[in-house]
Amino acid sequence: MANGNIKPTHWRGMHLRMKPPTQAETRRPRPLAMAVKWHPPDQPWIKVNTDGAYADATKKGGGGYILAAFSAPLEAQSALEAELLAIIHGTNLAKEFGRPIWVEADAEQVVKLINSTSWGPAHTRRAMTRIGILMRQHTIRTTFIHREGNKAADYLAKLGLDRTIFCRMSAETAPRMLKAIARMDEMGIPNIRVHDEDRE
């Protein structure tokens, strides 16, 4: 054993007094929690929080954007394309303010795609071309936020799944739930994100 190797001869005459398990022990995942908070943009940026939703059952897409409150149906073939189209709609609406545009989305894959040199899958290339044109014409940055910090846009995107026309909401016409979410964001109240370490 001087060289650190244990051989079967070293165990001769020894008896194991514990019963080895018959199957691998399953370890329960430990839930982890973190606070996620929406932050207003620094000057002179204008922040557009977007989200896209897609329902496989109905093959319908919906988009939501918080600049003012908008909800709209989207002609998308996947959740990825719905997210990209929501960003296009939100960015086009933000152009009228004439300020640098900060797009914040809760789809990490989409943010990485936009910030890379890739065009993504074939069915998203038209949307990626439109985003590329917007980024050449305007100062635009795109960042990721967890869904818990993007609740208002997520809520609007899901509303968009059931809409047939573009809908712009005011403080008077916005749903009560949306007003509550926006008010919590304005007050800086964080949402708690709970996930399993094995899934991250």
Short mmCIF file of C-alpha atoms in Angstrom, two decimals:
data_model
loop_
_atom_site.label_atom_id
_atom_site.label_comp_id
_atom_site.label_asym_id
_atom_site.label_seq_id
_atom_site.Cartn_x
_atom_site.Cartn_y
_atom_site.Cartn_z
CA MET A 1 0.00 0.00 0.00
CA ALA A 2 3.03 2.25 0.02
CA ASN A 3 2.33 3.40 -3.50
CA GLY A 4 -1.29 4.19 -2.65
CA ASN A 5 -2.80 1.21 -4.50
CA ILE A 6 -5.27 -1.03 -2.67
CA LYS A 7 -5.44 -4.58 -4.00
CA PRO A 8 -7.88 -7.42 -3.25
CA THR A 9 -5.18 -9.13 -1.16
CA HIS A 10 -5.30 -6.22 1.27
CA TRP A 11 -8.94 -7.07 2.07
CA ARG A 12 -8.28 -10.79 2.75
CA GLY A 13 -9.83 -11.90 6.05
CA MET A 14 -11.83 -8.69 6.50
CA HIS A 15 -15.62 -8.68 6.76
CA LEU A 16 -17.78 -5.75 5.83
CA ARG A 17 -20.27 -5.06 8.64
CA MET A 18 -22.48 -2.77 6.57
CA LYS A 19 -24.90 -3.77 3.88
CA PRO A 20 -24.20 -2.05 0.57
CA PRO A 21 -27.21 -0.36 -1.03
CA THR A 22 -28.97 -2.33 -3.76
CA GLN A 23 -29.71 0.80 -5.81
CA ALA A 24 -28.30 4.27 -6.14
CA GLU A 25 -29.63 6.70 -3.57
CA THR A 26 -31.74 9.42 -5.09
CA ARG A 27 -30.73 12.87 -3.93
CA ARG A 28 -33.58 15.31 -3.59
CA PRO A 29 -32.87 18.58 -5.37
CA ARG A 30 -32.30 21.51 -3.09
CA PRO A 31 -34.52 24.46 -4.02
CA LEU A 32 -32.63 27.69 -4.46
CA ALA A 33 -34.15 31.15 -4.31
CA MET A 34 -33.06 34.55 -5.51
CA ALA A 35 -34.64 37.98 -5.59
CA VAL A 36 -35.26 39.35 -9.09
CA LYS A 37 -36.10 43.01 -9.50
CA TRP A 38 -36.85 45.20 -12.51
CA HIS A 39 -34.62 48.27 -12.70
CA PRO A 40 -35.44 51.49 -14.56
CA PRO A 41 -32.90 52.50 -17.24
CA ASP A 42 -30.17 55.07 -16.84
CA GLN A 43 -30.48 58.29 -18.83
CA PRO A 44 -30.72 58.73 -21.78
CA TRP A 45 -31.85 55.14 -22.41
CA ILE A 46 -35.47 54.12 -22.80
CA LYS A 47 -36.17 50.56 -21.69
CA VAL A 48 -38.50 48.24 -23.59
CA ASN A 49 -39.38 45.02 -21.75
CA THR A 50 -40.66 42.42 -24.18
CA ASP A 51 -41.93 38.87 -24.10
CA GLY A 52 -43.26 36.48 -26.70
CA ALA A 53 -45.59 33.56 -26.10
CA TYR A 54 -46.38 30.61 -28.35
CA ALA A 55 -49.04 27.91 -27.96
CA ASP A 56 -48.24 24.63 -29.72
CA ALA A 57 -51.86 23.50 -29.48
CA THR A 58 -53.25 26.46 -31.41
CA LYS A 59 -50.08 27.41 -33.34
CA LYS A 60 -50.64 31.00 -32.21
CA GLY A 61 -48.13 33.52 -30.98
CA GLY A 62 -48.57 36.55 -28.76
CA GLY A 63 -46.35 39.43 -27.83
CA GLY A 64 -46.24 41.94 -25.02
CA TYR A 65 -44.09 45.01 -24.51
CA ILE A 66 -43.84 47.45 -21.66
CA LEU A 67 -43.04 50.94 -22.83
CA ALA A 68 -46.63 51.78 -22.80
CA ALA A 69 -48.72 48.61 -22.45
CA PHE A 70 -49.21 46.70 -25.69
CA SER A 71 -50.55 43.26 -26.46
CA ALA A 72 -50.76 41.77 -29.94
CA PRO A 73 -51.19 38.53 -31.86
CA LEU A 74 -48.07 37.36 -33.69
CA GLU A 75 -47.69 35.17 -36.76
CA ALA A 76 -44.96 32.93 -35.38
CA GLN A 77 -43.92 29.32 -35.96
CA SER A 78 -42.18 28.84 -32.63
CA ALA A 79 -41.60 30.39 -29.22
CA LEU A 80 -38.19 31.61 -30.46
CA GLU A 81 -39.76 33.47 -33.38
CA ALA A 82 -42.50 34.91 -31.12
CA GLU A 83 -39.81 36.36 -28.83
CA LEU A 84 -37.99 37.92 -31.79
CA LEU A 85 -41.18 39.41 -33.24
CA ALA A 86 -42.09 40.88 -29.84
CA ILE A 87 -38.69 42.59 -29.76
CA ILE A 88 -39.22 43.99 -33.27
CA HIS A 89 -42.66 45.39 -32.37
CA GLY A 90 -41.45 46.90 -29.10
CA THR A 91 -38.35 48.43 -30.71
CA ASN A 92 -40.37 49.96 -33.56
CA LEU A 93 -42.68 51.61 -31.02
CA ALA A 94 -39.73 52.96 -29.03
CA LYS A 95 -38.14 54.65 -32.07
CA GLU A 96 -40.56 57.57 -31.86
CA PHE A 97 -38.91 58.73 -28.63
CA GLY A 98 -35.61 59.39 -30.41
CA ARG A 99 -33.52 57.92 -27.59
CA PRO A 100 -31.16 54.93 -27.26
CA ILE A 101 -33.27 51.79 -26.83
CA TRP A 102 -32.58 49.18 -24.17
CA VAL A 103 -34.44 45.95 -24.93
CA GLU A 104 -34.84 43.59 -21.98
CA ALA A 105 -36.20 40.08 -22.59
CA ASP A 106 -36.61 36.94 -20.49
CA ALA A 107 -35.55 34.52 -23.25
CA GLU A 108 -31.81 33.98 -22.74
CA GLN A 109 -31.47 32.09 -26.04
CA VAL A 110 -32.93 35.06 -27.93
CA VAL A 111 -30.65 37.59 -26.23
CA LYS A 112 -27.59 35.44 -27.00
CA LEU A 113 -28.72 35.05 -30.62
CA ILE A 114 -29.18 38.81 -31.13
CA ASN A 115 -25.83 39.60 -29.51
CA SER A 116 -24.00 37.00 -31.61
CA THR A 117 -23.13 36.81 -35.31
CA SER A 118 -25.47 33.85 -35.90
CA TRP A 119 -28.74 34.05 -37.83
CA GLY A 120 -30.41 31.22 -35.92
CA PRO A 121 -32.77 28.60 -37.42
CA ALA A 122 -34.06 29.14 -40.96
CA HIS A 123 -37.59 30.12 -39.87
CA THR A 124 -36.27 33.00 -37.73
CA ARG A 125 -33.94 34.57 -40.28
CA ARG A 126 -36.48 37.07 -41.58
CA ALA A 127 -37.01 38.35 -38.03
CA MET A 128 -33.24 38.40 -37.40
CA THR A 129 -32.75 40.44 -40.60
CA ARG A 130 -35.30 42.99 -39.40
CA ILE A 131 -33.57 43.20 -36.01
CA GLY A 132 -30.20 43.64 -37.74
CA ILE A 133 -31.58 46.57 -39.75
CA LEU A 134 -33.01 48.17 -36.60
CA MET A 135 -29.66 47.82 -34.82
CA ARG A 136 -27.84 49.52 -37.70
CA GLN A 137 -30.32 52.41 -37.72
CA HIS A 138 -30.54 52.98 -33.96
CA THR A 139 -28.53 52.59 -30.78
CA ILE A 140 -29.93 49.39 -29.28
CA ARG A 141 -28.72 47.12 -26.51
CA THR A 142 -30.31 43.80 -25.60
CA THR A 143 -30.04 42.18 -22.17
CA PHE A 144 -31.53 39.23 -20.34
CA ILE A 145 -33.76 39.36 -17.27
CA HIS A 146 -35.34 36.40 -15.48
CA ARG A 147 -39.07 36.01 -16.09
CA GLU A 148 -39.78 36.97 -12.49
CA GLY A 149 -38.41 40.44 -13.26
CA ASN A 150 -40.34 40.65 -16.52
CA LYS A 151 -43.81 39.82 -15.24
CA ALA A 152 -45.65 42.68 -16.91
CA ALA A 153 -44.40 41.81 -20.41
CA ASP A 154 -45.03 38.10 -19.74
CA TYR A 155 -48.61 38.88 -18.73
CA LEU A 156 -49.18 40.95 -21.89
CA ALA A 157 -47.66 38.29 -24.15
CA LYS A 158 -50.09 35.70 -22.82
CA LEU A 159 -52.97 38.12 -23.43
CA GLY A 160 -51.73 38.42 -27.00
CA LEU A 161 -52.33 34.70 -27.60
CA ASP A 162 -56.09 35.31 -27.45
CA ARG A 163 -56.16 38.58 -29.38
CA THR A 164 -56.92 39.04 -33.05
CA ILE A 165 -55.78 42.68 -33.30
CA PHE A 166 -53.06 44.90 -31.87
CA CYS A 167 -54.14 46.47 -28.57
CA ARG A 168 -52.65 49.51 -26.85
CA MET A 169 -53.68 50.04 -23.23
CA SER A 170 -53.82 53.17 -21.12
CA ALA A 171 -53.78 53.61 -17.36
CA GLU A 172 -57.58 53.51 -17.48
CA THR A 173 -57.99 50.47 -19.75
CA ALA A 174 -55.14 48.26 -18.49
CA PRO A 175 -56.22 45.13 -16.58
CA ARG A 176 -56.06 45.35 -12.81
CA MET A 177 -53.41 42.61 -12.64
CA LEU A 178 -51.14 44.51 -15.02
CA LYS A 179 -51.51 47.69 -12.96
CA ALA A 180 -50.57 45.77 -9.81
CA ILE A 181 -47.47 44.25 -11.43
CA ALA A 182 -46.35 47.63 -12.81
CA ARG A 183 -46.90 49.29 -9.43
CA MET A 184 -44.74 46.67 -7.67
CA ASP A 185 -41.97 47.19 -10.25
CA GLU A 186 -42.19 50.95 -9.78
CA MET A 187 -41.85 50.54 -6.00
CA GLY A 188 -38.79 48.30 -6.46
CA ILE A 189 -40.39 45.25 -4.87
CA PRO A 190 -38.50 42.12 -5.97
CA ASN A 191 -40.05 38.85 -7.05
CA ILE A 192 -38.62 35.57 -5.76
CA ARG A 193 -37.25 33.12 -8.30
CA VAL A 194 -37.19 29.54 -7.02
CA HIS A 195 -35.45 26.85 -9.03
CA ASP A 196 -33.80 23.47 -8.57
CA GLU A 197 -30.03 23.32 -8.72
CA ASP A 198 -30.22 20.13 -10.82
CA ARG A 199 -32.13 21.97 -13.54
CA GLU A 200 -29.84 24.97 -13.85
#
